[in-house]
Amino acid sequence: MNKELIINSTSTEVEIALLEDKLLVELNKEKSNNEYSVGDIYLGKIKKIMPGLNAAFVDVGYEKDAFLHYLDLGPQVQSLLKYMKVSQSGNSGNLSISDFQLEEDIQKTGKISQALKPNSNILVQIAKEPISTKGPRVTSEIAFAGRYLVLIPFSDKISVSQKIKSAEERNRLKRLITSIKPKNCGIIIRTVAENKLVADLDADLRSLYKRWETITLKLANAKPPQKIIGEIDRTSAILRDALNETFHSVVVNDPVLYEEIRAYIQKIVPEKVNIVKLHTSKVPIFEQYGVDKQIKNSFGKIVTIKSGTYLVIEHTEALHVIDINSGHRVNQDQNQETNALEVNLEAASEVARQLRLRDMGGIIVIDFIDLTQGLNRRKLFEKLRDEMKRDRAKHAILPPSKFGLVQITRQRVRPEMNVQILEKCPSCSGTGEIRPTVLLTDDIENNLGYLIREQNEKNLTLIVHPFVYAYLTEGCFNYRWKWWRKFGQRIKIQKQTSSHFLEYHFFNGNGDEIKM
């Protein structure tokens, strides 16, 4: 399987598309002014203790206070609070977690009021971004994720990813980490650490430990609510977690981001640095790689598969519902059971893709076409489970019920990706009526005259639909020559397939759009 990362950077956001064998499977949008990211660490102030919920609300500077449940405190929360107190007392000196005396673990069945007090400070990490009307969910069990390891302060436990099956390799990794890890630091060994050298693991561990030391230094003068340290950006996080030998291309359209990504990959996987490419074509990057078309076809209530099968996706407050329909796909040579199985197996692949693409979380109920044979229901369950193995989000799948329903729970850490594919017509502005098409060239010409003669614009570029582009540029006496003679400067005309038929845009010499 070939994986590609296509990154479209604009002035307001960065769009990241993950393609597997040219098929869009993940879409992430990271706004340049985004306040929160999963993994960011804040010094917060406890505003309320809610004994009934066994939870606390913590002010981390957001409109809604963050939610901290007792089970998210972590067993070593008393050690964390003690460490914070020493760090902020001004007498921390050369405070080191390796020399720190840990407190006893709290009880799993304890009460929030026994561990925390109102108006006290606490160090928390964002576990889930704000969703709908809820504030972020946080945890005080701090963890730093690296490429090969996860560092957990105030713990001594070493865990190995369950995906590493070899007992010999698991023991080797445990021995290596035991020999190099700092005292009072727990370690989770990630799947990609399999067969790695001790030098690679040690470098990753040192990098993570340095982040903890940065927090220690910043805590001395920090006042809540304050962001102490941020998680790496979404692009780097995807590269860190997903980059492997199946990645063969990372394409980005921004020179600055291109250099940053090259530097990051040079640090984590030097041999992969040459897969990063800068997109310099005049064709928009998402259009060049077919991402725009896939986005338009993959979002919305109805999602059609090539064979004619289609999915109907509905969202409620409590869960997501997906209905599978065979459409016009019927094989006359097969019985109903065989047809239903083929449709369901094909739909299972698309369901797994949709969950990743839309980042749907919580409870998902899928209504597959009824199967009467237990063996076929088993085949469907195994197919869906295999397709979901590529999903990095934690999830659980239940076998089909006697009503043909499959239930999935999937980890929700950020708001669901929702792309509006139905657009207001730029020609009629939603009225259903447009100006006569014969006046289109007159409108363009009038706007050109205004921009050139009154606004003194130079090096203008006109973006139009391909049909309009052909009309303006074909023939001996095309509009390029006409406008050159009339305005005394050459007008660049470019086509864009995503434009509507009567849609046009002007761009200045710097590539910025001119709003008319």
XYZ file of C-alpha atoms in Angstrom:
516
model
C 0.000 0.000 0.000
C 1.308 3.428 -0.994
C 0.569 6.347 1.314
C 0.720 10.000 0.325
C 0.276 13.132 2.398
C -1.016 16.135 0.435
C -0.781 19.414 2.375
C -2.592 22.557 1.245
C -1.441 25.615 3.203
C -3.405 28.893 3.061
C -3.257 32.096 5.070
C -5.969 30.881 7.471
C -5.517 27.114 7.736
C -3.562 24.028 6.742
C -5.518 21.178 5.113
C -3.900 17.747 5.337
C -5.128 14.898 3.147
C -3.910 11.323 3.679
C -4.213 9.100 0.606
C -3.840 5.321 0.571
C -3.398 3.954 -2.955
C -4.730 7.321 -4.251
C -7.901 6.994 -2.119
C -8.649 9.761 0.395
C -8.921 8.217 3.879
C -8.206 11.102 6.269
C -8.758 14.847 6.077
C -7.522 17.205 8.779
C -7.892 20.957 8.996
C -5.675 22.953 11.292
C -6.567 26.639 11.641
C -3.691 29.037 12.165
C -5.467 30.571 15.181
C -6.499 27.242 16.729
C -6.499 27.641 20.516
C -6.406 24.011 21.502
C -4.763 20.835 20.369
C -4.917 17.399 21.939
C -1.702 16.991 23.920
C -1.221 20.641 24.925
C -0.335 21.079 28.615
C -1.814 23.897 30.725
C -1.470 25.195 34.237
C -5.099 25.515 35.289
C -7.039 26.608 38.339
C -9.717 24.377 39.867
C -12.986 26.350 39.785
C -15.537 23.824 41.041
C -15.566 20.419 42.697
C -18.627 18.371 41.697
C -18.976 15.430 44.139
C -22.044 14.108 42.312
C -20.042 13.742 39.101
C -16.854 12.841 40.998
C -15.178 15.457 38.822
C -13.815 18.998 38.809
C -14.067 21.923 36.411
C -10.720 23.538 35.644
C -10.128 26.997 34.194
C -7.551 26.710 31.396
C -8.462 30.015 29.750
C -11.258 28.756 27.516
C -14.849 30.032 27.317
C -16.030 26.790 28.961
C -14.113 25.312 31.883
C -12.352 22.007 31.199
C -13.777 18.784 32.640
C -11.494 16.652 34.844
C -12.925 13.336 36.086
C -11.483 11.486 39.089
C -10.491 8.558 36.837
C -8.454 10.988 34.697
C -6.363 12.195 37.633
C -3.931 9.319 37.308
C -2.729 7.240 40.267
C 0.213 9.583 40.944
C -1.700 12.884 41.079
C -0.474 13.558 44.646
C 3.119 13.319 43.416
C 2.290 15.743 40.595
C 0.725 18.257 43.005
C 3.706 17.986 45.352
C 6.142 18.453 42.457
C 4.215 21.544 41.291
C 4.250 23.009 44.778
C 8.033 22.652 45.026
C 8.518 24.034 41.494
C 6.431 27.141 42.204
C 7.778 27.762 45.694
C 10.938 29.430 44.396
C 13.106 26.892 46.225
C 13.158 24.284 43.483
C 16.893 24.652 42.790
C 17.973 21.755 40.569
C 14.702 19.883 40.986
C 14.890 16.533 39.209
C 12.151 13.945 38.911
C 14.760 11.181 39.292
C 15.570 12.352 42.844
C 11.966 13.142 43.745
C 10.243 11.211 46.538
C 6.945 9.906 45.151
C 3.697 9.934 47.096
C 1.405 6.923 47.425
C -1.018 6.133 44.581
C -4.597 7.297 45.058
C -7.383 4.702 45.237
C -9.339 3.938 42.075
C -12.599 4.165 44.014
C -11.737 7.417 45.783
C -13.520 10.790 45.747
C -12.464 13.906 43.839
C -12.861 16.039 46.988
C -10.182 13.957 48.729
C -7.607 14.666 46.004
C -8.296 18.256 44.896
C -9.305 21.534 46.516
C -11.127 24.515 44.927
C -8.943 27.452 43.756
C -5.781 25.324 43.770
C -3.526 24.986 40.717
C -3.111 21.810 38.713
C -1.152 20.778 35.637
C -3.449 19.207 33.021
C -3.188 17.922 29.461
C -5.901 18.264 26.812
C -7.373 14.797 26.144
C -10.327 15.904 24.004
C -10.879 19.205 22.225
C -14.067 21.213 22.899
C -17.002 19.528 21.171
C -20.337 21.280 20.618
C -21.257 23.126 23.851
C -18.778 21.219 26.017
C -15.397 22.481 27.135
C -12.232 20.435 26.623
C -11.713 17.232 28.589
C -8.408 17.086 30.423
C -6.242 14.650 32.351
C -3.574 15.212 34.983
C -1.788 11.987 33.999
C 0.717 13.766 31.765
C 2.148 11.836 28.806
C 4.642 12.830 26.105
C 4.360 10.909 22.829
C 7.453 10.416 20.694
C 8.048 8.365 17.585
C 9.055 5.185 19.414
C 8.131 5.833 23.051
C 5.611 7.527 25.318
C 6.997 9.054 28.532
C 4.776 9.184 31.656
C 6.266 11.088 34.613
C 5.803 9.792 38.216
C 5.539 6.156 37.142
C 8.022 3.300 36.865
C 5.945 0.954 34.730
C 7.195 -0.221 31.318
C 4.531 -1.355 28.816
C 4.949 -2.752 25.310
C 2.482 -2.314 22.451
C 0.283 -5.393 22.076
C 0.847 -5.250 18.321
C 4.425 -6.438 18.902
C 3.743 -10.190 18.980
C 7.253 -11.644 19.347
C 7.951 -12.513 23.010
C 11.688 -12.312 22.351
C 11.399 -8.793 20.889
C 9.135 -7.632 23.715
C 11.675 -8.820 26.284
C 14.544 -7.183 24.362
C 12.778 -3.832 24.277
C 11.921 -4.025 27.968
C 15.545 -4.746 28.859
C 16.787 -1.854 26.732
C 14.337 0.660 28.171
C 15.007 -0.514 31.741
C 18.702 0.235 31.226
C 18.263 3.773 29.851
C 15.084 5.242 31.330
C 15.235 7.874 34.111
C 13.963 6.945 37.542
C 10.318 7.779 38.326
C 9.399 7.814 34.625
C 7.089 5.244 33.065
C 7.480 4.222 29.429
C 5.087 2.868 26.804
C 6.952 1.249 23.896
C 5.152 1.932 20.616
C 4.717 -0.509 17.730
C 7.232 1.285 15.467
C 9.977 0.611 18.074
C 10.077 -3.025 16.969
C 13.617 -4.044 15.902
C 14.981 -0.536 16.508
C 18.478 0.047 17.883
C 19.072 1.297 21.408
C 20.536 4.530 19.978
C 17.213 5.361 18.268
C 15.225 4.649 21.421
C 17.651 6.613 23.601
C 17.492 9.677 21.324
C 13.672 9.599 21.405
C 13.672 9.215 25.204
C 16.077 12.132 25.673
C 13.892 14.342 23.498
C 10.791 13.488 25.558
C 12.579 13.958 28.878
C 13.784 17.380 27.727
C 10.119 18.400 27.251
C 9.414 17.490 30.861
C 12.412 19.557 31.989
C 11.021 22.492 29.994
C 7.781 22.234 31.962
C 9.709 22.226 35.247
C 11.472 25.463 34.280
C 8.286 27.192 33.088
C 6.276 26.227 36.177
C 8.450 28.430 38.402
C 6.925 31.671 37.063
C 3.655 30.417 35.571
C 0.267 31.868 36.570
C -2.985 30.037 35.765
C -4.575 29.811 33.315
C -1.486 29.478 31.131
C -0.327 27.204 28.340
C 2.926 25.618 29.476
C 3.921 23.591 26.435
C 2.185 22.706 23.174
C 1.865 19.452 21.316
C 3.537 19.398 17.910
C 1.352 20.577 15.027
C -1.127 18.208 13.355
C 1.090 17.660 10.308
C 4.065 16.576 12.393
C 1.831 14.424 14.612
C 0.526 12.510 11.577
C 4.074 12.041 10.289
C 5.285 10.928 13.718
C 2.498 8.371 14.178
C 1.986 7.116 10.635
C 5.269 7.504 8.763
C 6.617 4.099 7.736
C 7.995 2.296 4.718
C 4.614 2.500 2.943
C 4.862 6.310 2.775
C 6.337 7.323 -0.553
C 5.341 10.967 -0.927
C 4.634 14.097 1.117
C 3.639 17.033 -1.109
C 3.197 20.571 0.249
C 2.487 23.864 -1.524
C 4.124 26.223 0.990
C 7.935 26.715 0.886
C 8.210 27.525 4.616
C 6.161 24.471 5.645
C 8.161 22.403 3.137
C 11.417 23.261 4.922
C 9.868 22.613 8.364
C 8.623 19.158 7.320
C 11.984 18.262 5.763
C 13.742 19.281 8.984
C 11.300 17.231 11.085
C 11.657 14.102 8.930
C 15.439 14.565 8.863
C 15.307 14.346 12.650
C 13.034 11.301 13.004
C 13.671 9.281 9.803
C 16.636 10.732 7.870
C 16.439 8.145 5.094
C 12.909 9.356 4.212
C 13.726 13.061 3.812
C 13.663 12.913 0.001
C 9.981 11.920 -0.121
C 9.054 15.532 0.726
C 8.240 17.504 -2.434
C 7.302 21.139 -3.017
C 4.248 21.702 -5.238
C 5.057 24.536 -7.665
C 2.430 23.990 -10.357
C -0.128 26.732 -11.025
C -2.867 24.112 -10.672
C -4.115 24.071 -7.024
C -2.522 21.173 -5.121
C -5.808 19.490 -4.113
C -7.036 19.691 -7.700
C -3.756 18.333 -9.079
C -3.926 15.206 -6.899
C -7.679 14.645 -7.185
C -8.402 15.474 -3.541
C -11.040 18.126 -4.288
C -13.106 15.704 -6.348
C -12.916 12.999 -3.669
C -13.962 15.479 -0.968
C -17.038 16.488 -2.983
C -17.954 12.827 -3.487
C -17.221 11.602 0.051
C -19.071 14.054 2.284
C -22.771 14.696 2.589
C -25.758 12.585 3.546
C -25.498 10.143 0.615
C -22.167 8.559 -0.369
C -22.149 6.556 -3.604
C -19.758 3.671 -4.317
C -18.698 2.967 -7.922
C -20.703 -0.264 -8.198
C -23.948 1.602 -7.513
C -24.152 0.707 -3.830
C -24.624 3.763 -1.619
C -24.518 4.745 2.059
C -26.959 7.045 3.830
C -25.285 8.697 6.830
C -27.348 10.426 9.524
C -26.134 12.111 12.698
C -27.959 12.498 16.019
C -26.881 13.935 19.365
C -26.214 10.467 20.795
C -24.976 8.416 17.834
C -24.315 8.132 14.103
C -26.426 5.886 11.877
C -25.266 4.430 8.547
C -27.725 2.634 6.248
C -26.443 0.373 3.457
C -28.410 0.292 0.181
C -27.678 -1.944 -2.806
C -28.956 0.669 -5.277
C -29.171 -0.736 -8.815
C -26.538 -3.421 -8.177
C -28.185 -6.810 -8.764
C -26.526 -9.890 -10.267
C -29.198 -12.023 -11.895
C -26.962 -15.113 -11.776
C -26.737 -15.060 -7.973
C -29.278 -15.556 -5.222
C -30.337 -12.824 -2.807
C -28.013 -13.999 -0.015
C -24.917 -13.896 -2.256
C -25.860 -10.478 -3.628
C -26.419 -9.136 -0.115
C -23.048 -10.480 1.061
C -21.172 -8.877 -1.846
C -22.863 -5.510 -1.259
C -22.169 -5.664 2.484
C -18.483 -6.564 2.028
C -17.993 -3.677 -0.388
C -19.866 -1.315 1.914
C -17.774 -2.417 4.914
C -14.633 -0.991 3.265
C -16.367 2.318 2.606
C -17.781 2.469 6.149
C -14.296 2.048 7.628
C -13.008 4.784 5.311
C -15.867 7.138 6.197
C -15.229 6.770 9.937
C -11.585 7.802 9.446
C -12.342 10.490 6.884
C -15.040 12.232 8.924
C -13.351 11.357 12.240
C -16.699 10.154 13.549
C -16.615 9.246 17.243
C -18.898 7.861 19.916
C -21.471 5.209 18.968
C -21.952 4.237 15.322
C -24.786 1.904 14.282
C -24.628 0.352 10.797
C -27.671 -1.233 9.175
C -26.274 -3.757 6.705
C -28.497 -5.706 4.313
C -29.925 -8.741 6.137
C -27.924 -11.965 5.928
C -29.638 -15.226 6.901
C -26.568 -17.478 7.113
C -24.347 -17.272 10.190
C -21.207 -17.952 8.109
C -21.898 -14.900 5.944
C -22.480 -12.694 8.992
C -19.111 -13.905 10.291
C -17.440 -13.011 6.966
C -18.925 -9.509 7.168
C -17.718 -9.019 10.739
C -14.179 -10.171 9.875
C -14.083 -7.925 6.790
C -15.120 -4.858 8.812
C -12.641 -5.707 11.564
C -9.798 -6.078 9.038
C -10.642 -2.756 7.361
C -10.758 -0.997 10.743
C -7.259 -2.207 11.650
C -5.843 0.759 9.711
C -7.720 3.155 11.992
C -5.388 4.632 14.641
C -8.314 5.734 16.845
C -9.293 3.288 19.594
C -12.419 1.381 18.631
C -14.487 -1.697 19.423
C -16.763 -3.627 17.025
C -19.628 -5.935 17.973
C -20.691 -8.813 15.653
C -23.905 -8.309 13.627
C -27.049 -8.679 15.716
C -29.986 -10.842 14.643
C -31.475 -7.674 13.108
C -28.366 -7.169 10.942
C -27.077 -4.183 12.940
C -23.375 -3.697 13.664
C -22.405 -1.438 16.555
C -19.061 0.350 16.773
C -17.638 2.611 19.437
C -14.818 4.849 18.259
C -12.651 7.223 20.243
C -13.707 10.853 19.933
C -10.939 13.379 20.635
C -11.922 16.315 18.413
C -15.062 17.593 16.638
C -16.236 15.528 13.688
C -14.927 16.632 10.288
C -17.884 18.106 8.408
C -17.402 19.496 4.912
C -20.344 21.276 3.316
C -20.409 20.029 -0.267
C -23.613 21.852 -1.245
C -22.596 25.421 -2.049
C -24.555 28.605 -2.624
C -24.458 29.340 -6.320
C -21.999 32.199 -6.873
C -23.901 33.231 -9.997
C -27.385 33.583 -8.487
C -26.470 33.929 -4.761
C -29.196 31.436 -3.907
C -32.026 33.204 -5.747
C -32.271 30.667 -8.570
C -31.919 33.396 -11.189
C -28.764 34.552 -12.989
C -27.753 37.393 -15.263
C -27.783 36.599 -18.987
C -24.689 34.562 -19.916
C -24.126 36.806 -22.922
C -23.155 39.584 -20.493
C -20.396 37.553 -18.791
C -17.531 38.895 -20.923
C -18.842 42.437 -20.505
C -18.841 42.050 -16.717
C -15.269 40.709 -16.752
C -14.136 43.515 -19.045
C -15.764 46.218 -16.889
C -14.074 44.833 -13.767
C -10.719 44.722 -15.577
C -11.112 48.361 -16.552
C -11.838 49.323 -12.947
C -8.875 47.371 -11.561
C -6.354 48.601 -14.151
C -7.412 52.215 -14.635
C -8.698 53.154 -11.197
C -6.874 50.737 -8.874
C -3.643 50.699 -10.930
C -3.315 46.921 -10.621
C -0.522 45.151 -12.524
C 0.057 41.525 -13.527
C -3.582 40.498 -13.151
C -4.641 36.852 -13.419
C -8.199 35.782 -14.302
C -9.426 32.340 -13.102
C -12.457 30.903 -14.926
C -14.248 27.645 -15.706
C -12.507 25.520 -18.421
C -15.376 26.113 -20.895
C -15.157 29.881 -20.412
C -11.345 29.643 -20.617
C -11.628 27.976 -24.029
C -14.083 30.654 -25.212
C -11.799 33.498 -24.088
C -8.538 32.083 -25.449
C -9.371 30.218 -28.684
C -9.193 31.819 -32.112
C -7.031 34.481 -33.722
C -8.926 37.398 -32.200
C -9.326 36.060 -28.675
C -9.958 38.172 -25.611
C -6.307 38.159 -24.526
C -5.422 40.284 -27.569
C -8.519 42.392 -27.265
C -7.818 43.271 -23.615
C -4.107 43.803 -24.313
C -4.974 46.425 -26.959
C -7.638 48.029 -24.778
C -5.832 48.169 -21.413
C -2.186 48.156 -22.481
C -1.186 45.130 -20.422
C -1.331 41.373 -20.741
C -4.010 39.574 -18.711
C -3.186 36.007 -17.658
C -6.138 33.660 -18.026
C -6.168 30.321 -16.185
C -8.753 27.552 -15.891
C -9.979 25.827 -12.735
C -12.237 22.775 -12.927
C -13.726 23.375 -9.464
C -15.163 26.734 -10.604
C -18.827 27.052 -11.528
C -19.685 27.846 -15.120
C -20.153 31.614 -14.649
C -17.724 31.989 -11.744
C -14.569 34.072 -12.132
C -11.895 35.486 -9.823
C -9.129 38.065 -10.127
C -5.688 37.688 -8.534
C -2.942 40.307 -8.260
C 0.762 39.858 -8.957
C 1.370 38.492 -5.439
C -1.179 35.732 -5.918
C -3.755 37.320 -3.579
C -7.392 37.295 -4.649
C -8.994 40.674 -5.330
C -12.526 40.758 -3.948
C -14.935 42.563 -6.250
